[in-house]
Amino acid sequence: MVTATFRFYEELNDFLAPARRRREFDAPCARAATVKHMVEALGVPHTEVELVLINGESVDFGRLLRDGDRVAVYPKFESLDITPLLRVRRHPLRVMRFVADAHLGGLAHLLRMTGFDTLYDNHFDDGEIEIIAARDARIVLTRDRELLKRRTLTHGCYVRALKPAQQVREIFDRLDLAASAKPFTLCLDCNAPLRPIDKAQVEDRLPPGVRASHTRFSTCDVCRRVFWEGSHWRRMRALVDELLDSSPPLAPETPAAPDPDRHPK
């Protein structure tokens, strides 16, 4: 029997049994056990892990554990570039794209609001999510720990918060998304790009009050809806400013955000 000493850091401790959190502990391993096998056997999805050091050296998930190994396991580093040390994956994701499971529809809409391509359908099963994530190089967002342990998944986040506004703050903080955000550029319903449209082209489709008081409009070429900056936009703008740390107002050419009184085609 092989015995290795493990230490998990930061939020990875949430997945461990209480007696093993924030401390070193010894664990028996099968003789052919890999890093990935043992990390998940201890309860931590491999998709939550960014860096593994064995005896001070960065290793990949396929490294076989040997008797006496000291294993340090780290989550994503938000403020430190550790790219030269990474061994657990072949390469980092160049573009932040997501697929959310059936319980995270609110989070999916808020990520789209901030400009992040996020696939969501409450009929997606775990197998479909796994296929989509592998095909499109998407990060899986879920509250199902077992989903994150699926073999072909390489990137994923276990979402701890329960409410959508808290969830989007959590994901922004964990993945350092603020610098990449492009608010109000995607349709909240279709995940397709929004584009500005001249008022004259949609005037006959607008409610009278909107026609009289608004000048900026955008549309989605998939669902053909028209959007403007109404009361709902102002509430969303406040959340966006918080996520982006009081970012400056939108530039004039940025499409308008969806309003709850949007008019269908």
Coordinates of C-alpha atoms in Angstrom, one line a residue:
M1 CA 0.0 0.0 0.0
V2 CA 1.2 3.5 -0.9
T3 CA 0.7 6.3 1.6
A4 CA 0.9 10.0 0.5
T5 CA 0.5 13.2 2.5
F6 CA -2.1 15.7 1.1
R7 CA -2.8 19.4 1.7
F8 CA -5.6 21.2 -0.1
Y9 CA -5.8 25.0 -0.2
E10 CA -8.4 27.7 -0.1
E11 CA -11.9 26.8 -1.4
L12 CA -10.9 23.2 -2.3
N13 CA -11.3 22.5 1.4
D14 CA -15.0 22.9 1.0
F15 CA -15.1 19.5 -0.7
L16 CA -13.2 17.6 2.0
A17 CA -14.4 15.8 5.1
P18 CA -14.3 18.3 8.0
A19 CA -11.4 16.5 9.7
R20 CA -9.2 17.0 6.6
R21 CA -9.8 20.7 6.0
R22 CA -6.9 23.2 6.1
R23 CA -4.4 20.7 7.4
E24 CA -2.0 18.0 6.1
F25 CA -3.3 14.5 6.3
D26 CA -2.1 11.1 5.2
A27 CA -4.2 8.9 2.9
P28 CA -3.6 5.4 1.6
C29 CA -3.5 5.0 -2.2
A30 CA -3.6 2.1 -4.5
R31 CA -0.2 1.3 -6.1
A32 CA -1.3 2.5 -9.5
A33 CA -3.3 5.5 -8.2
T34 CA -2.8 8.7 -10.2
V35 CA -3.1 12.3 -8.9
K36 CA -6.5 12.7 -10.6
H37 CA -7.8 9.5 -9.1
M38 CA -6.8 10.4 -5.5
V39 CA -7.9 14.0 -5.7
E40 CA -11.4 12.9 -6.8
A41 CA -11.4 10.0 -4.4
L42 CA -10.9 12.5 -1.6
G43 CA -13.9 14.5 -2.9
V44 CA -12.5 17.3 -4.9
P45 CA -13.6 17.5 -8.6
H46 CA -10.5 17.7 -10.9
T47 CA -12.1 20.6 -12.7
E48 CA -11.6 22.8 -9.6
V49 CA -7.9 22.2 -9.5
E50 CA -5.4 24.5 -11.2
L51 CA -2.0 23.4 -9.8
V52 CA -0.6 20.3 -8.1
L53 CA 2.8 20.1 -6.6
I54 CA 4.4 16.8 -5.5
N55 CA 7.4 17.3 -3.4
G56 CA 7.6 20.8 -4.6
E57 CA 7.4 20.0 -8.3
S58 CA 4.5 20.8 -10.6
V59 CA 2.9 17.6 -12.0
D60 CA 0.0 16.6 -14.3
F61 CA -3.0 14.6 -13.3
G62 CA -1.5 11.4 -14.7
R63 CA 1.4 11.3 -12.3
L64 CA 1.5 8.0 -10.3
L65 CA 1.7 8.5 -6.6
R66 CA 4.6 7.0 -4.7
D67 CA 5.0 6.1 -1.1
G68 CA 5.9 9.2 1.0
D69 CA 4.9 11.8 -1.7
R70 CA 3.8 15.1 -0.3
V71 CA 1.0 16.5 -2.5
A72 CA -0.2 20.2 -2.4
V73 CA -3.3 20.9 -4.4
Y74 CA -4.4 24.5 -5.4
P75 CA -7.4 26.1 -6.9
K76 CA -7.3 28.9 -9.5
F77 CA -5.0 31.8 -8.6
E78 CA -6.9 35.1 -9.2
S79 CA -4.1 37.6 -8.7
L80 CA -0.9 35.6 -9.5
D81 CA 0.1 34.4 -13.0
I82 CA 1.3 30.8 -12.5
T83 CA 1.2 29.8 -16.2
P84 CA 4.8 28.7 -16.3
L85 CA 4.1 26.2 -13.5
L86 CA 0.9 24.7 -14.9
R87 CA 1.1 21.0 -15.7
V88 CA -2.4 19.6 -14.9
R89 CA -3.8 20.6 -18.3
R90 CA -2.3 21.0 -21.8
H91 CA -3.2 24.6 -22.1
P92 CA -5.4 27.3 -20.5
L93 CA -8.6 28.5 -22.0
R94 CA -8.1 31.5 -24.2
V95 CA -11.7 32.6 -24.2
M96 CA -14.1 32.4 -21.2
R97 CA -17.2 30.6 -22.4
F98 CA -19.6 28.7 -20.2
V99 CA -22.3 26.1 -20.1
A100 CA -24.6 26.1 -17.1
D101 CA -26.6 23.2 -15.7
A102 CA -30.4 23.2 -15.3
H103 CA -30.3 24.8 -11.9
L104 CA -28.4 27.9 -12.9
G105 CA -30.6 29.7 -15.4
G106 CA -30.5 33.0 -13.5
L107 CA -26.7 32.9 -13.4
A108 CA -26.6 32.2 -17.1
H109 CA -28.7 35.3 -17.8
L110 CA -26.5 37.5 -15.7
L111 CA -23.3 36.2 -17.4
R112 CA -24.9 37.0 -20.8
M113 CA -25.7 40.4 -19.4
T114 CA -22.0 41.0 -18.8
G115 CA -21.1 39.7 -22.3
F116 CA -20.0 36.1 -21.6
D117 CA -21.2 33.5 -24.0
T118 CA -23.2 31.1 -21.8
L119 CA -25.2 28.2 -23.0
Y120 CA -28.1 27.1 -20.9
D121 CA -31.2 25.0 -21.4
N122 CA -33.1 23.5 -18.5
H123 CA -33.4 20.3 -20.5
F124 CA -29.6 19.7 -20.8
D125 CA -28.7 16.5 -19.0
D126 CA -25.2 15.8 -17.6
G127 CA -24.2 13.9 -20.7
E128 CA -25.1 16.7 -23.0
I129 CA -23.3 19.2 -20.8
E130 CA -20.2 17.1 -20.9
I131 CA -20.3 16.8 -24.7
I132 CA -20.9 20.6 -25.2
A133 CA -18.1 21.5 -22.8
A134 CA -15.6 19.3 -24.6
R135 CA -16.7 20.3 -28.1
D136 CA -16.7 24.1 -27.4
A137 CA -14.0 24.4 -24.7
R138 CA -16.5 25.7 -22.2
I139 CA -16.3 26.0 -18.5
V140 CA -19.0 24.0 -16.8
L141 CA -21.0 25.8 -14.1
T142 CA -22.9 23.6 -11.7
R143 CA -23.9 22.8 -8.1
D144 CA -23.5 19.1 -8.8
R145 CA -20.1 17.9 -7.7
E146 CA -20.4 14.6 -9.5
L147 CA -20.9 16.3 -12.8
L148 CA -17.5 18.0 -12.4
K149 CA -15.8 14.7 -12.0
R150 CA -16.8 13.4 -15.5
R151 CA -13.7 12.2 -17.3
T152 CA -13.7 14.5 -20.3
L153 CA -14.3 17.7 -18.5
T154 CA -11.2 19.9 -18.1
H155 CA -12.6 23.2 -16.7
G156 CA -15.5 23.7 -14.3
C157 CA -16.7 25.6 -11.3
Y158 CA -18.8 24.4 -8.4
V159 CA -21.1 27.3 -7.6
R160 CA -21.5 27.8 -3.9
A161 CA -23.9 30.7 -3.7
L162 CA -27.7 30.1 -4.0
K163 CA -29.1 33.3 -5.5
P164 CA -28.2 34.5 -9.1
A165 CA -26.8 37.9 -8.0
Q166 CA -24.5 36.2 -5.4
Q167 CA -23.6 33.5 -7.9
V168 CA -22.4 36.0 -10.6
R169 CA -20.4 37.9 -8.0
E170 CA -18.8 34.6 -7.0
I171 CA -17.9 33.6 -10.5
F172 CA -16.5 37.1 -11.3
D173 CA -14.3 37.0 -8.3
R174 CA -13.1 33.4 -8.7
L175 CA -12.3 33.7 -12.5
D176 CA -11.3 37.4 -12.4
L177 CA -13.8 38.3 -15.2
A178 CA -14.1 42.0 -14.8
A179 CA -11.4 42.9 -17.3
S180 CA -13.0 40.7 -20.0
A181 CA -16.6 41.8 -19.5
K182 CA -18.5 43.4 -22.4
P183 CA -21.8 44.4 -20.8
F184 CA -25.1 44.5 -22.8
T185 CA -23.7 43.0 -25.9
L186 CA -25.5 39.6 -25.8
C187 CA -29.2 38.7 -25.9
L188 CA -30.2 37.5 -22.4
D189 CA -32.6 35.0 -24.0
C190 CA -30.7 33.8 -27.1
N191 CA -27.1 34.3 -26.2
A192 CA -26.6 35.9 -29.6
P193 CA -24.9 39.2 -30.2
L194 CA -27.0 42.4 -30.0
R195 CA -26.6 45.2 -32.5
P196 CA -27.7 48.8 -32.6
I197 CA -30.7 49.5 -34.7
D198 CA -32.1 52.9 -35.9
K199 CA -35.3 54.0 -34.2
A200 CA -37.0 54.5 -37.5
Q201 CA -36.6 50.8 -38.3
V202 CA -38.5 49.7 -35.2
E203 CA -40.7 52.7 -34.4
D204 CA -43.9 50.9 -35.4
R205 CA -43.1 48.1 -33.0
L206 CA -42.6 50.2 -29.9
P207 CA -45.1 51.0 -27.1
P208 CA -46.2 54.7 -27.2
G209 CA -44.4 55.6 -24.0
V210 CA -41.1 54.1 -25.2
R211 CA -41.4 55.7 -28.6
A212 CA -41.8 59.1 -27.0
S213 CA -39.0 58.8 -24.4
H214 CA -36.2 56.6 -25.9
T215 CA -33.8 57.1 -28.7
R216 CA -31.3 54.2 -28.4
F217 CA -32.3 50.7 -29.4
S218 CA -30.8 47.3 -30.1
T219 CA -32.0 44.1 -31.6
C220 CA -31.2 40.4 -31.6
D221 CA -31.1 38.8 -35.0
V222 CA -32.1 35.4 -33.7
C223 CA -35.2 36.2 -31.7
R224 CA -35.8 39.6 -33.5
R225 CA -36.7 41.3 -30.2
V226 CA -36.1 45.0 -29.8
F227 CA -34.5 46.3 -26.6
W228 CA -34.1 49.7 -24.9
E229 CA -32.8 51.2 -21.7
G230 CA -35.8 51.2 -19.4
S231 CA -36.2 50.7 -15.7
H232 CA -34.9 47.2 -15.7
W233 CA -31.8 48.3 -17.6
R234 CA -31.0 50.8 -14.8
R235 CA -31.2 48.0 -12.2
M236 CA -29.0 45.8 -14.3
R237 CA -26.6 48.7 -14.8
A238 CA -26.2 49.1 -11.1
L239 CA -25.2 45.4 -10.7
V240 CA -22.8 45.6 -13.7
D241 CA -21.1 48.7 -12.1
E242 CA -20.7 46.7 -8.9
L243 CA -19.2 43.7 -10.7
L244 CA -16.8 46.0 -12.7
D245 CA -15.9 48.1 -9.7
S246 CA -17.8 51.2 -10.8
S247 CA -16.8 51.1 -14.4
P248 CA -17.5 54.2 -16.6
P249 CA -20.9 54.4 -18.4
L250 CA -21.4 52.6 -21.7
A251 CA -20.1 54.2 -24.8
P252 CA -22.7 55.5 -27.2
E253 CA -22.2 52.8 -29.7
T254 CA -22.9 50.0 -27.2
P255 CA -26.2 48.3 -27.8
A256 CA -29.0 49.0 -25.4
A257 CA -29.7 46.4 -22.8
P258 CA -33.0 44.4 -22.6
D259 CA -35.9 46.1 -20.8
P260 CA -38.7 44.0 -19.2
D261 CA -41.2 45.8 -21.5
R262 CA -39.3 44.7 -24.7
H263 CA -41.5 44.2 -27.7
P264 CA -41.4 40.9 -29.6
K265 CA -41.3 40.8 -33.4

